[in-house]
mmCIF file of C-alpha atoms in Angstrom:
data_model
loop_
_atom_site.group_PDB
_atom_site.id
_atom_site.type_symbol
_atom_site.label_atom_id
_atom_site.label_comp_id
_atom_site.label_asym_id
_atom_site.label_seq_id
_atom_site.Cartn_x
_atom_site.Cartn_y
_atom_site.Cartn_z
ATOM 1 C CA MET A 29 62.459 -9.606 68.956
ATOM 2 C CA ASP A 30 60.807 -7.054 69.589
ATOM 3 C CA GLY A 31 62.837 -5.142 66.113
ATOM 4 C CA LEU A 32 60.988 -7.703 63.626
ATOM 5 C CA LEU A 33 58.266 -7.095 65.806
ATOM 6 C CA LYS A 34 58.149 -3.479 64.610
ATOM 7 C CA ILE A 35 58.964 -3.966 60.928
ATOM 8 C CA LEU A 36 56.500 -6.029 60.619
ATOM 9 C CA LEU A 37 53.933 -3.457 62.272
ATOM 10 C CA MET A 38 55.540 -0.767 59.951
ATOM 11 C CA ILE A 39 54.869 -3.109 57.038
ATOM 12 C CA LEU A 40 51.682 -3.692 57.602
ATOM 13 C CA ILE A 41 51.284 -0.015 58.310
ATOM 14 C CA GLY A 42 52.205 0.787 55.120
ATOM 15 C CA ALA A 43 50.833 -2.555 53.009
ATOM 16 C CA THR A 44 47.040 -1.116 54.789
ATOM 17 C CA ILE A 45 47.756 2.511 53.453
ATOM 18 C CA GLY A 46 49.030 1.851 50.085
ATOM 19 C CA GLY A 47 46.371 -0.046 49.718
ATOM 20 C CA VAL A 48 43.565 1.518 50.685
ATOM 21 C CA THR A 49 45.562 4.700 49.146
ATOM 22 C CA ASN A 50 44.811 3.230 45.672
ATOM 23 C CA PHE A 51 41.422 2.259 46.640
ATOM 24 C CA LEU A 52 40.023 5.470 47.480
ATOM 25 C CA ALA A 53 42.408 7.263 43.892
ATOM 26 C CA ILE A 54 40.324 4.473 42.083
ATOM 27 C CA LYS A 55 37.182 5.367 43.689
ATOM 28 C CA MET A 56 37.454 8.383 43.402
ATOM 29 C CA LEU A 57 37.381 9.075 39.333
ATOM 30 C CA PHE A 58 33.610 8.084 39.426
ATOM 31 C CA ARG A 59 32.390 8.890 43.120
ATOM 32 C CA PRO A 60 30.443 10.744 44.258
ATOM 33 C CA HIS A 61 28.626 11.208 41.565
ATOM 34 C CA GLU A 62 27.487 15.105 42.261
ATOM 35 C CA PRO A 63 29.280 17.251 44.243
ATOM 36 C CA LYS A 64 28.679 17.171 47.971
ATOM 37 C CA TYR A 65 28.232 19.812 50.290
ATOM 38 C CA ILE A 66 28.682 21.021 53.928
ATOM 39 C CA GLY A 67 26.466 23.910 54.401
ATOM 40 C CA SER A 68 27.592 25.916 51.160
ATOM 41 C CA PHE A 69 30.835 25.389 51.324
ATOM 42 C CA ARG A 70 31.449 22.273 48.623
ATOM 43 C CA ILE A 71 33.773 19.784 49.851
ATOM 44 C CA PRO A 72 36.774 19.102 47.824
ATOM 45 C CA PHE A 73 37.494 16.445 44.683
ATOM 46 C CA THR A 74 33.228 16.243 44.892
ATOM 47 C CA PRO A 75 32.385 15.304 42.584
ATOM 48 C CA GLY A 76 34.678 12.300 40.728
ATOM 49 C CA LEU A 77 36.986 12.967 38.945
ATOM 50 C CA ILE A 78 35.160 11.365 35.226
ATOM 51 C CA PRO A 79 31.590 13.213 36.245
ATOM 52 C CA LYS A 80 33.451 15.880 37.108
ATOM 53 C CA ARG A 81 35.308 16.620 33.544
ATOM 54 C CA ARG A 82 32.460 14.027 31.677
ATOM 55 C CA ASP A 83 31.778 16.955 29.327
ATOM 56 C CA GLU A 84 35.383 16.906 28.349
ATOM 57 C CA LEU A 85 35.696 13.443 28.426
ATOM 58 C CA ALA A 86 33.070 12.633 25.721
ATOM 59 C CA SER A 87 34.371 15.397 23.419
ATOM 60 C CA SER A 88 38.171 14.083 23.816
ATOM 61 C CA LEU A 89 35.733 10.641 23.304
ATOM 62 C CA GLY A 90 34.398 11.282 20.317
ATOM 63 C CA LYS A 91 37.687 13.120 18.732
ATOM 64 C CA THR A 92 39.819 10.300 19.585
ATOM 65 C CA VAL A 93 37.609 7.609 17.634
ATOM 66 C CA VAL A 94 36.973 10.125 14.313
ATOM 67 C CA LYS A 95 40.852 10.382 14.557
ATOM 68 C CA HIS A 96 42.582 6.790 15.436
ATOM 69 C CA LEU A 97 39.886 4.721 15.659
ATOM 70 C CA LEU A 98 36.367 4.897 12.833
ATOM 71 C CA THR A 99 38.340 6.699 9.671
ATOM 72 C CA PRO A 100 38.264 7.106 6.244
ATOM 73 C CA GLU A 101 41.068 5.206 5.457
ATOM 74 C CA GLY A 102 39.837 2.164 7.501
ATOM 75 C CA MET A 103 35.864 2.153 6.696
ATOM 76 C CA ARG A 104 37.009 2.543 2.911
ATOM 77 C CA LYS A 105 39.772 -0.500 3.613
ATOM 78 C CA ARG A 106 37.000 -2.474 5.651
ATOM 79 C CA LEU A 107 33.961 -1.981 3.130
ATOM 80 C CA LEU A 108 36.641 -2.675 0.043
ATOM 81 C CA ASP A 109 37.830 -6.418 2.212
ATOM 82 C CA ASP A 110 36.790 -9.622 -0.090
ATOM 83 C CA GLN A 111 34.626 -10.837 2.718
ATOM 84 C CA VAL A 112 32.609 -8.579 3.188
ATOM 85 C CA THR A 113 31.189 -7.963 -0.043
ATOM 86 C CA THR A 114 30.654 -11.629 -0.355
ATOM 87 C CA HIS A 115 28.841 -11.198 3.160
ATOM 88 C CA ILE A 116 26.557 -8.102 1.391
ATOM 89 C CA THR A 117 26.266 -9.399 -2.138
ATOM 90 C CA HIS A 118 25.557 -12.192 -0.921
ATOM 91 C CA PHE A 119 22.619 -10.817 1.543
ATOM 92 C CA ALA A 120 21.313 -8.642 -1.199
ATOM 93 C CA GLN A 121 20.915 -11.534 -3.312
ATOM 94 C CA GLN A 122 18.578 -13.773 -0.822
ATOM 95 C CA GLU A 123 16.424 -10.486 0.135
ATOM 96 C CA VAL A 124 16.093 -9.071 -3.562
ATOM 97 C CA GLN A 125 15.961 -13.030 -4.364
ATOM 98 C CA THR A 126 12.742 -13.573 -1.797
ATOM 99 C CA MET A 127 11.111 -10.188 -2.835
ATOM 100 C CA LEU A 128 10.914 -11.792 -6.537
ATOM 101 C CA ARG A 129 9.662 -14.766 -5.787
ATOM 102 C CA SER A 130 6.988 -13.552 -3.519
ATOM 103 C CA ASP A 131 3.166 -14.213 -4.272
ATOM 104 C CA LYS A 132 1.952 -10.778 -2.765
ATOM 105 C CA THR A 133 0.527 -8.321 -5.288
ATOM 106 C CA VAL A 134 2.455 -5.779 -5.999
ATOM 107 C CA ARG A 135 -0.585 -3.651 -4.909
ATOM 108 C CA GLU A 136 0.561 -5.015 -1.562
ATOM 109 C CA LEU A 137 3.598 -4.115 -1.237
ATOM 110 C CA LEU A 138 3.264 -0.268 -3.169
ATOM 111 C CA GLU A 139 0.226 0.005 -0.510
ATOM 112 C CA PRO A 140 2.429 0.716 2.899
ATOM 113 C CA LEU A 141 5.325 2.807 0.981
ATOM 114 C CA TYR A 142 1.984 4.647 -1.587
ATOM 115 C CA PRO A 143 -1.060 4.233 -0.741
ATOM 116 C CA ASN A 144 -3.969 4.459 -3.208
ATOM 117 C CA ALA A 145 -1.584 2.989 -5.987
ATOM 118 C CA GLU A 146 -3.952 2.949 -8.963
ATOM 119 C CA ALA A 147 -5.972 5.944 -8.080
ATOM 120 C CA ARG A 148 -2.383 7.959 -8.197
ATOM 121 C CA PHE A 149 -1.332 6.125 -11.010
ATOM 122 C CA LEU A 150 -4.049 7.097 -12.962
ATOM 123 C CA THR A 151 -4.051 10.798 -11.791
ATOM 124 C CA LEU A 152 -0.048 10.918 -12.860
ATOM 125 C CA ALA A 153 -0.834 9.671 -16.816
ATOM 126 C CA ASP A 154 -3.776 11.847 -16.947
ATOM 127 C CA ASP A 155 -1.785 14.623 -16.052
ATOM 128 C CA LYS A 156 1.272 14.002 -17.478
ATOM 129 C CA LEU A 157 -0.837 13.057 -21.343
ATOM 130 C CA ARG A 158 -2.664 16.184 -21.481
ATOM 131 C CA ASP A 159 0.778 18.184 -20.548
ATOM 132 C CA GLU A 160 1.460 15.623 -23.794
ATOM 133 C CA LEU A 161 -1.212 16.115 -25.845
ATOM 134 C CA SER A 162 -0.934 19.878 -24.859
ATOM 135 C CA ASN A 163 2.132 20.104 -26.508
ATOM 136 C CA VAL A 164 2.083 18.155 -29.174
ATOM 137 C CA MET A 165 -1.173 20.950 -30.244
ATOM 138 C CA ALA A 166 0.991 23.846 -29.726
ATOM 139 C CA GLU A 167 3.875 22.149 -32.306
ATOM 140 C CA VAL A 168 0.716 20.610 -34.398
ATOM 141 C CA LYS A 169 -1.232 24.087 -34.675
ATOM 142 C CA GLU A 170 1.041 26.306 -36.030
ATOM 143 C CA GLN A 171 1.744 23.900 -39.078
ATOM 144 C CA LYS A 172 0.257 24.538 -42.024
ATOM 145 C CA LEU A 173 -1.782 21.390 -43.143
ATOM 146 C CA PHE A 174 -0.282 19.755 -45.852
ATOM 147 C CA GLU A 175 2.435 19.842 -43.635
ATOM 148 C CA LEU A 176 0.802 17.767 -41.715
ATOM 149 C CA LEU A 177 -0.359 15.471 -43.925
ATOM 150 C CA GLY A 178 3.085 15.530 -45.935
ATOM 151 C CA GLU A 179 2.206 14.339 -49.194
ATOM 152 C CA GLU A 180 1.668 10.611 -48.579
ATOM 153 C CA GLY A 181 -1.628 12.334 -47.544
ATOM 154 C CA MET A 182 -1.933 14.858 -50.004
ATOM 155 C CA ASP A 183 -2.493 12.133 -52.561
ATOM 156 C CA ARG A 184 -4.223 9.785 -49.924
ATOM 157 C CA VAL A 185 -6.974 12.816 -50.130
ATOM 158 C CA ARG A 186 -6.609 13.465 -53.816
ATOM 159 C CA VAL A 187 -7.629 9.706 -54.358
ATOM 160 C CA VAL A 188 -10.311 10.191 -52.397
ATOM 161 C CA ILE A 189 -11.928 12.728 -53.545
ATOM 162 C CA PRO A 190 -13.446 11.319 -56.731
ATOM 163 C CA GLU A 191 -15.255 8.778 -54.757
ATOM 164 C CA ILE A 192 -16.451 11.099 -52.194
ATOM 165 C CA VAL A 193 -18.198 13.379 -55.396
ATOM 166 C CA GLU A 194 -19.729 10.005 -56.424
ATOM 167 C CA ALA A 195 -21.244 9.027 -52.829
ATOM 168 C CA LEU A 196 -22.128 12.716 -52.772
ATOM 169 C CA LEU A 197 -24.576 12.691 -55.857
ATOM 170 C CA VAL A 198 -25.498 9.428 -55.810
ATOM 171 C CA LYS A 199 -27.051 10.898 -52.393
ATOM 172 C CA SER A 200 -28.380 13.656 -54.431
ATOM 173 C CA GLU A 201 -30.161 11.330 -56.039
ATOM 174 C CA GLU A 202 -31.811 10.136 -53.992
ATOM 175 C CA TYR A 203 -32.853 12.850 -52.279
ATOM 176 C CA PHE A 204 -34.473 14.467 -55.241
ATOM 177 C CA TYR A 205 -36.206 10.261 -55.268
ATOM 178 C CA SER A 206 -37.011 11.091 -51.429
ATOM 179 C CA PRO A 207 -40.701 12.448 -50.220
ATOM 180 C CA GLU A 208 -37.907 15.474 -48.221
ATOM 181 C CA GLY A 209 -36.069 16.072 -51.576
ATOM 182 C CA GLU A 210 -39.392 15.695 -53.618
ATOM 183 C CA ALA A 211 -41.274 18.031 -51.603
ATOM 184 C CA GLN A 212 -38.504 20.767 -51.608
ATOM 185 C CA LEU A 213 -38.326 20.848 -55.051
ATOM 186 C CA ARG A 214 -41.539 20.780 -56.095
ATOM 187 C CA HIS A 215 -41.470 23.886 -53.971
ATOM 188 C CA MET A 216 -38.300 25.414 -55.532
ATOM 189 C CA VAL A 217 -40.362 24.961 -58.778
ATOM 190 C CA ASP A 218 -43.581 26.446 -57.315
ATOM 191 C CA SER A 219 -41.391 29.874 -56.215
ATOM 192 C CA PHE A 220 -39.633 30.129 -59.731
ATOM 193 C CA VAL A 221 -43.330 30.176 -61.374
ATOM 194 C CA GLN A 222 -43.832 32.403 -59.200
ATOM 195 C CA ARG A 223 -41.158 34.849 -59.393
ATOM 196 C CA ARG A 224 -40.649 34.787 -63.070
ATOM 197 C CA LEU A 225 -44.932 33.557 -64.759
ATOM 198 C CA GLY A 226 -46.614 36.285 -62.725
ATOM 199 C CA PHE A 227 -50.092 36.189 -63.417
ATOM 200 C CA ILE A 228 -50.028 33.162 -66.228
ATOM 201 C CA ALA A 229 -49.378 31.027 -63.252
ATOM 202 C CA GLY A 230 -52.239 30.494 -61.924
ATOM 203 C CA PHE A 231 -52.945 29.289 -65.814
ATOM 204 C CA ILE A 232 -50.457 26.215 -65.393
ATOM 205 C CA GLN A 233 -50.630 24.929 -62.291
ATOM 206 C CA ASN A 234 -52.095 21.903 -62.348
ATOM 207 C CA MET A 235 -48.820 20.535 -64.284
ATOM 208 C CA ASN A 236 -46.970 18.571 -62.491
ATOM 209 C CA PHE A 237 -43.171 21.028 -63.264
ATOM 210 C CA VAL A 238 -41.505 18.023 -60.903
ATOM 211 C CA GLU A 239 -41.942 15.016 -62.711
ATOM 212 C CA MET A 240 -40.488 16.754 -65.135
ATOM 213 C CA VAL A 241 -37.949 18.215 -63.691
ATOM 214 C CA ARG A 242 -36.667 15.609 -61.850
ATOM 215 C CA PRO A 243 -34.998 13.542 -64.517
ATOM 216 C CA GLU A 244 -33.708 17.156 -66.536
ATOM 217 C CA ILE A 245 -31.450 17.537 -62.675
ATOM 218 C CA VAL A 246 -30.735 13.272 -62.190
ATOM 219 C CA ASN A 247 -29.260 13.093 -65.973
ATOM 220 C CA ILE A 248 -26.698 16.479 -65.240
ATOM 221 C CA LEU A 249 -26.492 14.360 -62.048
ATOM 222 C CA ARG A 250 -25.016 11.219 -63.641
ATOM 223 C CA GLY A 251 -23.312 13.039 -66.416
ATOM 224 C CA GLN A 252 -19.973 12.815 -66.303
ATOM 225 C CA SER A 253 -19.079 16.029 -66.815
ATOM 226 C CA THR A 254 -20.970 16.777 -63.629
ATOM 227 C CA ARG A 255 -18.215 14.429 -61.706
ATOM 228 C CA ASP A 256 -15.207 15.850 -63.642
ATOM 229 C CA GLY A 257 -16.133 19.336 -62.755
ATOM 230 C CA MET A 258 -16.881 18.065 -58.720
ATOM 231 C CA THR A 259 -14.152 16.719 -58.714
ATOM 232 C CA THR A 260 -11.543 19.568 -59.831
ATOM 233 C CA MET A 261 -13.413 22.515 -58.261
ATOM 234 C CA ILE A 262 -12.882 20.254 -54.532
ATOM 235 C CA THR A 263 -9.678 19.539 -55.774
ATOM 236 C CA ARG A 264 -8.631 23.326 -56.158
ATOM 237 C CA GLU A 265 -10.647 24.122 -52.688
ATOM 238 C CA PHE A 266 -8.414 20.791 -50.737
ATOM 239 C CA GLU A 267 -5.649 22.178 -52.122
ATOM 240 C CA ARG A 268 -5.752 26.071 -51.162
ATOM 241 C CA PHE A 269 -7.312 25.345 -47.912
ATOM 242 C CA SER A 270 -4.114 23.414 -47.011
ATOM 243 C CA GLU A 271 -2.310 25.824 -47.250
ATOM 244 C CA LYS A 272 -3.764 27.506 -43.981
ATOM 245 C CA THR A 273 -2.392 26.715 -39.931
ATOM 246 C CA VAL A 274 -4.317 24.253 -37.988
ATOM 247 C CA ASP A 275 -4.757 26.975 -35.927
ATOM 248 C CA THR A 276 -7.033 28.041 -37.932
ATOM 249 C CA LEU A 277 -9.429 25.493 -37.708
ATOM 250 C CA ILE A 278 -8.846 24.355 -34.325
ATOM 251 C CA ASP A 279 -9.937 26.952 -31.226
ATOM 252 C CA ASP A 280 -9.406 26.886 -27.929
ATOM 253 C CA ARG A 281 -12.217 25.287 -27.303
ATOM 254 C CA LEU A 282 -12.174 22.295 -30.112
ATOM 255 C CA GLU A 283 -8.878 21.993 -28.984
ATOM 256 C CA ALA A 284 -9.954 21.052 -25.221
ATOM 257 C CA ARG A 285 -12.864 19.139 -25.662
ATOM 258 C CA LEU A 286 -10.233 16.901 -28.574
ATOM 259 C CA ILE A 287 -7.458 16.464 -24.889
ATOM 260 C CA ASP A 288 -10.459 15.564 -22.935
ATOM 261 C CA GLY A 289 -11.731 13.489 -25.301
ATOM 262 C CA ILE A 290 -8.407 10.868 -26.063
ATOM 263 C CA THR A 291 -7.126 11.781 -22.355
ATOM 264 C CA ASP A 292 -10.838 10.131 -21.138
ATOM 265 C CA GLN A 293 -10.403 7.369 -23.265
ATOM 266 C CA VAL A 294 -7.029 6.450 -22.979
ATOM 267 C CA VAL A 295 -6.485 6.488 -19.705
ATOM 268 C CA SER A 296 -10.056 4.757 -19.308
ATOM 269 C CA ARG A 297 -8.174 1.457 -20.932
ATOM 270 C CA LEU A 298 -5.459 1.216 -19.034
ATOM 271 C CA PRO A 299 -4.935 -1.859 -17.177
ATOM 272 C CA ILE A 300 -3.404 -0.259 -14.167
ATOM 273 C CA GLY A 301 -5.854 -2.432 -11.773
ATOM 274 C CA GLN A 302 -5.053 -5.564 -13.622
ATOM 275 C CA LEU A 303 -1.022 -4.863 -13.774
ATOM 276 C CA LEU A 304 -1.357 -3.424 -9.879
ATOM 277 C CA ASP A 305 -3.332 -6.851 -8.439
ATOM 278 C CA ARG A 306 -0.928 -9.541 -10.776
ATOM 279 C CA PRO A 307 1.895 -10.893 -8.230
ATOM 280 C CA VAL A 308 5.130 -10.121 -8.235
ATOM 281 C CA SER A 309 6.596 -13.015 -9.654
ATOM 282 C CA SER A 310 4.847 -13.169 -12.135
ATOM 283 C CA TYR A 311 7.231 -10.030 -13.296
ATOM 284 C CA THR A 312 10.188 -11.767 -12.420
ATOM 285 C CA GLN A 313 9.668 -15.068 -12.690
ATOM 286 C CA SER A 314 11.468 -15.318 -16.481
ATOM 287 C CA VAL A 315 14.270 -12.558 -15.454
ATOM 288 C CA GLU A 316 15.272 -13.877 -12.054
ATOM 289 C CA SER A 317 18.433 -15.595 -12.813
ATOM 290 C CA ARG A 318 19.479 -13.130 -14.931
ATOM 291 C CA ILE A 319 18.534 -10.095 -11.741
ATOM 292 C CA VAL A 320 20.193 -12.089 -8.452
ATOM 293 C CA ASP A 321 23.205 -13.894 -10.606
ATOM 294 C CA GLU A 322 23.892 -10.478 -12.780
ATOM 295 C CA LEU A 323 22.716 -7.057 -11.800
ATOM 296 C CA VAL A 324 22.573 -7.862 -8.258
ATOM 297 C CA PRO A 325 26.119 -8.004 -7.384
ATOM 298 C CA GLN A 326 27.063 -5.936 -10.335
ATOM 299 C CA GLY A 327 24.831 -2.925 -8.439
ATOM 300 C CA VAL A 328 26.350 -4.384 -4.990
ATOM 301 C CA THR A 329 30.001 -3.189 -6.622
ATOM 302 C CA LEU A 330 28.874 -0.314 -7.914
ATOM 303 C CA VAL A 331 27.366 0.931 -4.391
ATOM 304 C CA ILE A 332 30.330 -0.222 -2.133
ATOM 305 C CA GLU A 333 32.764 1.777 -5.028
ATOM 306 C CA ARG A 334 30.536 4.711 -4.839
ATOM 307 C CA PHE A 335 29.969 4.811 -1.577
ATOM 308 C CA THR A 336 34.065 4.151 -0.212
ATOM 309 C CA ASN A 337 34.810 7.314 -2.688
ATOM 310 C CA GLN A 338 32.904 9.250 -0.979
ATOM 311 C CA MET A 339 33.414 7.768 2.262
ATOM 312 C CA GLU A 340 35.152 10.976 3.758
ATOM 313 C CA THR A 341 32.265 13.379 2.899
ATOM 314 C CA ILE A 342 30.132 10.770 4.462
ATOM 315 C CA MET A 343 32.066 10.686 7.557
ATOM 316 C CA ASP A 344 31.944 14.429 7.754
ATOM 317 C CA ARG A 345 28.364 14.414 7.032
ATOM 318 C CA LEU A 346 27.561 12.295 10.049
ATOM 319 C CA LYS A 347 29.501 13.842 12.407
ATOM 320 C CA ILE A 348 30.821 10.854 14.760
ATOM 321 C CA ASP A 349 32.638 12.855 16.447
ATOM 322 C CA LYS A 350 29.367 14.144 18.011
ATOM 323 C CA ILE A 351 27.137 11.797 17.687
ATOM 324 C CA VAL A 352 29.813 9.493 20.261
ATOM 325 C CA GLN A 353 30.020 12.429 22.579
ATOM 326 C CA GLU A 354 26.266 13.127 23.063
ATOM 327 C CA GLN A 355 25.670 9.169 23.400
ATOM 328 C CA VAL A 356 28.781 9.523 26.363
ATOM 329 C CA GLN A 357 27.350 12.768 28.334
ATOM 330 C CA SER A 358 23.833 10.746 28.169
ATOM 331 C CA LEU A 359 25.138 7.646 29.324
ATOM 332 C CA ASP A 360 24.260 7.157 33.467
ATOM 333 C CA THR A 361 27.718 7.732 35.509
ATOM 334 C CA SER A 362 26.798 4.959 37.663
ATOM 335 C CA TYR A 363 26.711 2.730 34.106
ATOM 336 C CA LEU A 364 29.978 4.631 32.326
ATOM 337 C CA GLU A 365 31.235 3.286 36.279
ATOM 338 C CA GLU A 366 30.584 0.026 35.678
ATOM 339 C CA ILE A 367 31.397 0.178 31.764
ATOM 340 C CA VAL A 368 35.076 1.083 32.649
ATOM 341 C CA LEU A 369 34.845 -1.622 35.994
ATOM 342 C CA SER A 370 34.291 -4.132 33.517
ATOM 343 C CA ILE A 371 36.808 -3.729 31.440
ATOM 344 C CA SER A 372 39.500 -2.832 34.048
ATOM 345 C CA LYS A 373 38.890 -4.799 36.884
ATOM 346 C CA ARG A 374 41.697 -6.381 36.898
ATOM 347 C CA GLU A 375 44.106 -3.658 36.742
ATOM 348 C CA PHE A 376 42.354 -1.436 38.926
ATOM 349 C CA ARG A 377 43.456 -4.520 41.850
ATOM 350 C CA ALA A 378 46.090 -4.313 40.922
ATOM 351 C CA ILE A 379 47.432 -1.380 41.024
ATOM 352 C CA THR A 380 45.241 -1.695 44.725
ATOM 353 C CA TRP A 381 47.230 -4.300 45.510
ATOM 354 C CA LEU A 382 50.585 -2.958 44.389
ATOM 355 C CA GLY A 383 49.892 0.339 46.551
ATOM 356 C CA ALA A 384 49.691 -2.209 48.971
ATOM 357 C CA LEU A 385 52.937 -4.051 48.379
ATOM 358 C CA LEU A 386 54.789 -0.109 47.508
ATOM 359 C CA GLY A 387 53.528 0.532 50.787
ATOM 360 C CA GLY A 388 54.274 -2.677 52.429
ATOM 361 C CA MET A 389 57.792 -2.127 51.795
ATOM 362 C CA ILE A 390 58.121 1.948 52.528
ATOM 363 C CA GLY A 391 56.604 0.317 55.571
ATOM 364 C CA LEU A 392 59.816 -2.604 55.620
ATOM 365 C CA ILE A 393 62.526 0.195 54.845
ATOM 366 C CA GLN A 394 61.204 2.841 57.567
ATOM 367 C CA GLY A 395 61.460 -0.172 60.144
ATOM 368 C CA LEU A 396 64.858 -1.192 59.447
ATOM 369 C CA ILE A 397 65.768 2.474 59.491
ATOM 370 C CA ALA A 398 64.062 2.849 63.305
ATOM 371 C CA ILE A 399 66.002 -0.470 64.255
ATOM 372 C CA LEU A 400 69.339 1.040 63.415
#
């Protein structure tokens, strides 16, 4: 009877020692969280194993995740999976369709991303138009006038010259019959008489030379020879003038005025405000189905293909291992302990009971040896 009691006592002591030892070993993985001191002497095995080697654990975990878990090949296969592609496409279609059917104006959508859109668009258009006009003017100024007009333009000017001559002669005739023209003609006649006739002019000053000269001038203006002569002269001068380059006709000040005038007129007529104040749906209604059903799936497929082709580079630049390492290092030790225990609580309990079982078996063996 005493031998049996001794064996049971040895089994109980061995099981207690084994279970408590394993329990303490598990606890010492995490605790204490900080080193403990007696005076200046640090107590051995403090802090616990995981807090003590936290940085090494974080670095090793980051490398393990990149090497064996989040690999480029695995991510590529997952993204190219039909279900994932379908889900991304469906999500993109819903988002695009919602945006295309929005009653918000273009201005309202742009404002958070591009404040003062109208003023900025107008400024951009102004700058761009000035640059383009400056480039065009630089090219134009190097050309000769006949090159700029072309053969068709030159012919058109030649056709117009007789009309211009006719208009000039008609206006000249009207001018000589106007009070201003009559006064000018009288002055010219008086000056001629005084200059040519000298003292005789006093005897004939009462004669109306204007009425004598004006009909003759008008007859000359109405003559076909005058028209032909002026037409020939102006045509000849135009032909000579067309050999000059445009830069001889336009100086820097005139060029600047031309550019300013054209730019101001064009920019002031741009309906940017009206376009921005229209709802998005008014632009997209006729093309919504094509965008949603054709362009979005094509775009998603293209983006996924491009993304997966560059997966290694992307993951390398993302530095997943560093992210995991930093996240693990930022976790509170108690929270890290809670995570590990929540995952392995059953296993740790099994280890504790296994220690008790092994301790009990050792106690049984010891008890049997003691009895024998």
